[in-house]
Structure formats: C-alpha cells, structure tokens
Tab-separated table of C-alpha atoms and ligand atoms in Angstrom:
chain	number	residue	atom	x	y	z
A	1	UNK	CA	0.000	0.000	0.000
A	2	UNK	CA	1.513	3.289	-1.159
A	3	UNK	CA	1.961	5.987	1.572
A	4	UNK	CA	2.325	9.587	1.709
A	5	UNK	CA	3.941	10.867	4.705
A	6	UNK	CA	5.358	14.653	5.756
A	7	UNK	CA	8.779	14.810	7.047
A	8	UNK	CA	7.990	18.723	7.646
A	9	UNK	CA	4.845	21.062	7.963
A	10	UNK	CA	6.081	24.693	8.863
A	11	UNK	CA	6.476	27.787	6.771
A	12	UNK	CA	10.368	29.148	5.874
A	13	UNK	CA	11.008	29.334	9.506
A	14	UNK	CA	10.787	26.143	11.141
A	15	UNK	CA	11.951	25.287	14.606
A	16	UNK	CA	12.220	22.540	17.141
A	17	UNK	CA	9.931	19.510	15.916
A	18	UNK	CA	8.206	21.141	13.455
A	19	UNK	CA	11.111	21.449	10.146
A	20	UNK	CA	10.170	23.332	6.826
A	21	UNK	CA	7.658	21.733	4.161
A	22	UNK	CA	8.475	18.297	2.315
A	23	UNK	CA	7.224	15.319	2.027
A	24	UNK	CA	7.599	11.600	0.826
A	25	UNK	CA	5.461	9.278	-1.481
A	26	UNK	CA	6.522	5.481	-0.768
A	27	UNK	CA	5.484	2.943	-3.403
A	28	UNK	CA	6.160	-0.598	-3.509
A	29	UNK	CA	9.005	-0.079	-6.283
A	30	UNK	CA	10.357	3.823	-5.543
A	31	UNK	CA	10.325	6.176	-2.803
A	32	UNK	CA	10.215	9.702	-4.132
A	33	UNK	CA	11.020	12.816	-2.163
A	34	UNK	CA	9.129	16.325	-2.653
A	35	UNK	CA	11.741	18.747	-1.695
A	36	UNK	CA	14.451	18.004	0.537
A	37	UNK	CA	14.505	20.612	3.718
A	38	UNK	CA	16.937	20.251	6.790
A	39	UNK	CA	17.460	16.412	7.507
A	40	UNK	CA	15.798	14.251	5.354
A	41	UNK	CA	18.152	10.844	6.503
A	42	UNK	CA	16.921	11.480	9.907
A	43	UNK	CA	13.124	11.805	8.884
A	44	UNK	CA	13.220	9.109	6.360
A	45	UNK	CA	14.380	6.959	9.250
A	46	UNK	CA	11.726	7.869	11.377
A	47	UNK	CA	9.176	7.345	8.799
A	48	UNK	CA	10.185	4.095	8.294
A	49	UNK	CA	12.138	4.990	5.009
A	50	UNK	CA	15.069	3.836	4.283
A	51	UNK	CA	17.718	6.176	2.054
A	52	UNK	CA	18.519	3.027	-0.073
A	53	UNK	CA	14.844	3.118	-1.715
A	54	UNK	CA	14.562	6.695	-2.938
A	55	UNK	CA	14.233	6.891	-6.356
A	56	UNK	CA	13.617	10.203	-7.402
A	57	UNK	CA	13.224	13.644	-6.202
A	58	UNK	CA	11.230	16.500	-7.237
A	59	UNK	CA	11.793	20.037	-6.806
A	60	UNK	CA	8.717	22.880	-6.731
A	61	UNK	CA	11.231	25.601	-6.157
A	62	UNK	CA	14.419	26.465	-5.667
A	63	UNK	CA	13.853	28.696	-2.022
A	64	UNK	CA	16.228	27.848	0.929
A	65	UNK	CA	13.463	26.307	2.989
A	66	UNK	CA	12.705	23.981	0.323
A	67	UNK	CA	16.466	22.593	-0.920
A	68	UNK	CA	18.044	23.339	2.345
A	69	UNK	CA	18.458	19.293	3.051
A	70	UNK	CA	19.525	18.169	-0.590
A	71	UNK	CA	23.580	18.717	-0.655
A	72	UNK	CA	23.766	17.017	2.490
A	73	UNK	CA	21.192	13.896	1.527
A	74	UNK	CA	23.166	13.607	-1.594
A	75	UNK	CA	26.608	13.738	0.516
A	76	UNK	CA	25.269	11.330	2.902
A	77	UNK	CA	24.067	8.938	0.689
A	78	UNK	CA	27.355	8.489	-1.380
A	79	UNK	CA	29.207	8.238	2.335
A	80	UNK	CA	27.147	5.520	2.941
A	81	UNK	CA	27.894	3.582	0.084
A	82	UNK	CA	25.072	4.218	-2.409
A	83	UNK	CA	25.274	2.868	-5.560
A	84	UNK	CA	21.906	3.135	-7.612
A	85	UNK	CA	21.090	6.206	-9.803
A	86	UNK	CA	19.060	9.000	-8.076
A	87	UNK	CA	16.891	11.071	-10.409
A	88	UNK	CA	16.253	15.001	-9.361
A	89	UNK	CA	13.429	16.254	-11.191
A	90	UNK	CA	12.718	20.645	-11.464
A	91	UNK	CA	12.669	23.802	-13.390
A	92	UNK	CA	15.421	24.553	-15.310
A	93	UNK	CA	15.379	27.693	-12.778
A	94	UNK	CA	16.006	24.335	-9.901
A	95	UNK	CA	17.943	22.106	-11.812
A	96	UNK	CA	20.793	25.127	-12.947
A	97	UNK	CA	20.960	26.266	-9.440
A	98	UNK	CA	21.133	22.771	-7.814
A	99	UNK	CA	23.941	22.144	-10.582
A	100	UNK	CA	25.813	25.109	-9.060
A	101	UNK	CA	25.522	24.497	-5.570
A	102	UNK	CA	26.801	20.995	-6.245
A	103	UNK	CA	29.349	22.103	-8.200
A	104	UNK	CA	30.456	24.660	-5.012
A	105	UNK	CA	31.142	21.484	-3.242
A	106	UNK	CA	33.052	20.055	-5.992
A	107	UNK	CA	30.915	16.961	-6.212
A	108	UNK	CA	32.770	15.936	-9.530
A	109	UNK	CA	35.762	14.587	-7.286
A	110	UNK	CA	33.612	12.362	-5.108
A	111	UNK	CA	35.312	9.062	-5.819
A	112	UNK	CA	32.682	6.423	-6.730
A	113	UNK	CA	29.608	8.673	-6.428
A	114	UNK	CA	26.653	6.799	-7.635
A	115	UNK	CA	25.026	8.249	-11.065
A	116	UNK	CA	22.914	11.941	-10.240
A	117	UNK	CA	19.949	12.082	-13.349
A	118	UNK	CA	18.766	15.595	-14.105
A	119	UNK	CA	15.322	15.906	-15.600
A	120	UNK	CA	14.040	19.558	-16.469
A	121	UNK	CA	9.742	19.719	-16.390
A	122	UNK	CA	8.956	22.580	-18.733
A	123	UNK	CA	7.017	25.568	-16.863
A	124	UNK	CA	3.883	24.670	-18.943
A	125	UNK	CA	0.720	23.372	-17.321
A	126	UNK	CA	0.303	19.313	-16.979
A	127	UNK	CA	3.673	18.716	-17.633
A	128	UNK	CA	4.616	15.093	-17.308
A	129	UNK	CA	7.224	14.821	-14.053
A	130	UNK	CA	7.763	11.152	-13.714
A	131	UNK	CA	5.611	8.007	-14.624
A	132	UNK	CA	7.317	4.749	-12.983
A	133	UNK	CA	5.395	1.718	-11.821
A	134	UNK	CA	3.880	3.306	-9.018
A	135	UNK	CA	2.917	7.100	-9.682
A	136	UNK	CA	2.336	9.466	-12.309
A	137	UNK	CA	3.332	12.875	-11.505
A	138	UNK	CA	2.176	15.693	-13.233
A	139	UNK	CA	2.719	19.583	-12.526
A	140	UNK	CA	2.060	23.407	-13.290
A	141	UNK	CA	3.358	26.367	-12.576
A	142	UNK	CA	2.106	28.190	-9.760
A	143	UNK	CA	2.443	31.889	-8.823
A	144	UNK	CA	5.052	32.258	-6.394
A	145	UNK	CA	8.428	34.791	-6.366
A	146	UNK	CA	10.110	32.262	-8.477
A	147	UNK	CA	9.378	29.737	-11.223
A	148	UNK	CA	7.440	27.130	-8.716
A	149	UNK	CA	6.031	23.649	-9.548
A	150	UNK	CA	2.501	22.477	-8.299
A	151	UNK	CA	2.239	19.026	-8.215
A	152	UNK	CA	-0.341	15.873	-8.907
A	153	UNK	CA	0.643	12.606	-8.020
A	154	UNK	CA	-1.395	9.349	-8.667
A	155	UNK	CA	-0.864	6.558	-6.973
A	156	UNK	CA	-1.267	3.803	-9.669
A	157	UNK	CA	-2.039	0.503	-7.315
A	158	UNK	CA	-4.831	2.311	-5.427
A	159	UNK	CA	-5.649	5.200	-8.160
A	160	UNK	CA	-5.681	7.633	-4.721
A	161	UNK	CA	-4.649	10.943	-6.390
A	162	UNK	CA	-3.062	13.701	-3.751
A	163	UNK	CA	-2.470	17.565	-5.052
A	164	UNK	CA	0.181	19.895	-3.457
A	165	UNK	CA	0.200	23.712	-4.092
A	166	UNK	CA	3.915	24.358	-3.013
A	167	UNK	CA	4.338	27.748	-2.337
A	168	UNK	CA	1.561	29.918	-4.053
A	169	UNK	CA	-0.986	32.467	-4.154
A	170	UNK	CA	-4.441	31.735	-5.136
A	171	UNK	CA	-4.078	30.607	-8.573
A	172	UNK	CA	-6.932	28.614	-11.148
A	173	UNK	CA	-4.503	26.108	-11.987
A	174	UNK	CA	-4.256	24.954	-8.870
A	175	UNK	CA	-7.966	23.865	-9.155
A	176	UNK	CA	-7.584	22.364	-12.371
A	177	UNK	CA	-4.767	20.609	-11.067
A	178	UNK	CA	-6.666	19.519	-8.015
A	179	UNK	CA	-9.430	18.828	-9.755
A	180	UNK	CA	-11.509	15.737	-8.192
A	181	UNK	CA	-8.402	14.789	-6.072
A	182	UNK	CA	-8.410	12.354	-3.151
A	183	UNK	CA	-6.743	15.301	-0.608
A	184	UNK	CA	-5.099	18.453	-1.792
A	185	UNK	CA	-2.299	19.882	0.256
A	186	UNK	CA	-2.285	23.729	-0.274
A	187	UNK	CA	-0.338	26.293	2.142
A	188	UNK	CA	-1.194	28.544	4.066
A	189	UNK	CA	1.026	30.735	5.014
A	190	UNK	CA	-1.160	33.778	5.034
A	191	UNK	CA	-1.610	36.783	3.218
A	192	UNK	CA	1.752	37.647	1.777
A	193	UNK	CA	2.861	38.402	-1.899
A	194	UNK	CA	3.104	34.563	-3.331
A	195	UNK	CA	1.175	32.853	-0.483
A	196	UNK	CA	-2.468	31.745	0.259
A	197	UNK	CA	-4.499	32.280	3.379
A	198	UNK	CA	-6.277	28.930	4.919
A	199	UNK	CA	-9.453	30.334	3.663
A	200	UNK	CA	-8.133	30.672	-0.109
A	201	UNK	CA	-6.793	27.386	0.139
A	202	UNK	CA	-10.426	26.360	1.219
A	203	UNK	CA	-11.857	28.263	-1.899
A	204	UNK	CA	-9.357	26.209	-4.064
A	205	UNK	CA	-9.957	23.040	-2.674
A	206	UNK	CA	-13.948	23.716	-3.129
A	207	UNK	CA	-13.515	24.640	-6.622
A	208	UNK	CA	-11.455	21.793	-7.202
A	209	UNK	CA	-14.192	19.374	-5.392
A	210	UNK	CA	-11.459	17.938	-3.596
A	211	UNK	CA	-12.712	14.829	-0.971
A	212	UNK	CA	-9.857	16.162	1.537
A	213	UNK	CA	-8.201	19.402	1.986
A	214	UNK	CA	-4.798	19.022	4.123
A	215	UNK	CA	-3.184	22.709	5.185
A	216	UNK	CA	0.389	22.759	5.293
A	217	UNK	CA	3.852	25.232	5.075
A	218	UNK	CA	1.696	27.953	8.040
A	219	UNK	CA	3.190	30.077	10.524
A	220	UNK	CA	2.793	27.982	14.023
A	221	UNK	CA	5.915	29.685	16.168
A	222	UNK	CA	7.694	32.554	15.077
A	223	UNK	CA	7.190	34.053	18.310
A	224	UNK	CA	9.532	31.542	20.043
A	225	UNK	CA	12.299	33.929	17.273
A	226	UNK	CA	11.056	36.818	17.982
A	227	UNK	CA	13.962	39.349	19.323
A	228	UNK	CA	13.294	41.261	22.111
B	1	ZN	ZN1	8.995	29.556	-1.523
C-alpha cells in the first residue's frame, strides 16, 4: 500500500519539531522525495524509510526552505555507500541552481559517487514529471516569487490521487490541477505576496471538489524567534 507521509509542515522558519515543508510518497518499487529541507536521513528513518529506496526527487522551487536538506542527503548517501542512480526532477530555474551548488562542493571529485539524473519539467501546465510503476506525476506552474512547480501525483495501485500547491498564491490552476483529487495539500502561510491564506486554500480546494483538503507550510511559532 503506497503511503504519503510529511517529514515537515512549517512555513520558511521552522523550529524545534516542526522542520520546513516536504514530504515523501513510498510505493512498492520507488520512494520519491518532494523537496528536501533540513534532515531528510533522519526523517526518512523515522518514517520508516530507508535512504537506499529513494528513487527520485522532485523540486517545486528552488527557495532555501525547500532545498536546504539536498547537498547534504546527496553527501550522505554516497558516504554511505550508495550505488543506484538517483533522479532530481525541477525547473530549469532548480535544476541550474542545484547544478551550481553541487558544483560549489566540488561533487565531480567524489570518488565512486553513484550516477545523479537531471530531468528539467517545462514551466507549462500538466507537464509530465515522472511516470514509474507506481505514480504518475504531473505539474504546473504556480504563482510564487520564483518559477514554482505544483504538483499531482497518482498513486497507480490504489488510483488515490493527492495535489500539493507548493508555495503559491491563489491561482486557477491549482484547481484544475486539483481537480476531483483524493486530498489536496495547499499552504497557508497567510496573506503575503506569493502565499495563500487557509481560507483561499479552502476556496481552491472547493472549486477543485477535492474529498480532503490538508493545510500545510503555516506560521505555528515565530514568536519563540522573535527578538526582544
Ligand atoms: Zn517559496
């Protein structure tokens, strides 16, 4: 039975068991990872997940909060011993900048690093992300500060079809994405340039006659920051 499970629910600032927005789909064949914030080894562990079966990641956008975790998973994972390809999946506006912060760590003379696949998903709406044996992945761009990627992933055993907004403001292709889907996942991070409120969020996931509406990437402790 395919699973999708968070490994972080808070906005850009996150804080003591609560890390920044990503998440995991697990099929029976590949594991792949949406986004890749602060520790994803740790949280895959604790899901249950372990580093050997990812398959793939996908990027929605190339903000801190959102790629913070990948230099390190992909460090980690050729420490300990990793050998099958891994498959990173964005924008060319992800994929270029992912290529340069990689290169920064001079990744090129990691002795027997396993094989690192780039695919680039065109910024046009229902692009095809990834189709393996277990989900189809389709996206559009949203409306964010930077070329961002909403997603729709169906789960091909069980047909259950799960929407995520990334990082958005209230945008109609978010509904046609969504449209009919088992849960969506819109944020909520309130009413800032390139975000939703919880209520928008609700209006999209009405219009998009969704059976589930899951809020996620919202403001829960910034106070605990706050300088005095
Ligand atoms: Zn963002």
């Amino acid at each position: 039975m395919a699973k999708l499970v968070f490994l972080g629910t808070a906005s850009a600032v996150a804080f003591e068991g609560h890390d920044n927005t990503y998440m995991v789909v697990q099929g029976q064949n590949s594991s792949v990872l949406i986004d890749c914030a602060t520790k994803p080894l740790l949280r895959l562990k604790k899901a249950g997940i372990q580093f050997a079966d990812l398959s793939d990641l996908v990027i929605t956008h190339f903000h801190a909060d959102h790629v913070s975790g990948l230099s390190n998973l992909l460090m980690d994972m050729w420490i300990l011993g990793r050998q099958a390809e891994f498959s990173i999946h964005g924008s060319q506006h992800s994929i270029s900048r992912v290529e340069k912060m990689m290169a920064l760590f001079d990744w090129d003379t990691w002795k027997n690093m396993y094989p690192v696949s780039f695919h680039t998903i065109p910024l046009e709406e229902s692009s095809l992300v990834l189709d393996n044996s277990d989900f189809t992945i389709h996206s559009s761009p949203v409306d964010h500060l930077i070329p961002t990627l909403g997603l729709r992933i169906e789960n091909l055993e069980s047909g259950f079809v799960a929407a995520y907004s990334c990082d958005t403001n209230p945008v109609d292709r978010m509904v046609t994405l969504a449209a009919g889907a088992d849960v969506l996942i819109h944020e909520a991070a309130g009413p800032f340039q390139g975000h939703s409120t919880s209520a928008q969020a609700g209006e999209i996931a009405s219009q998009a006659q969704v059976a589930k509406l899951y809020l996620i990437h919202y403001i829960a402790a910034l106070k605990s920051f706050e300088l005095n």
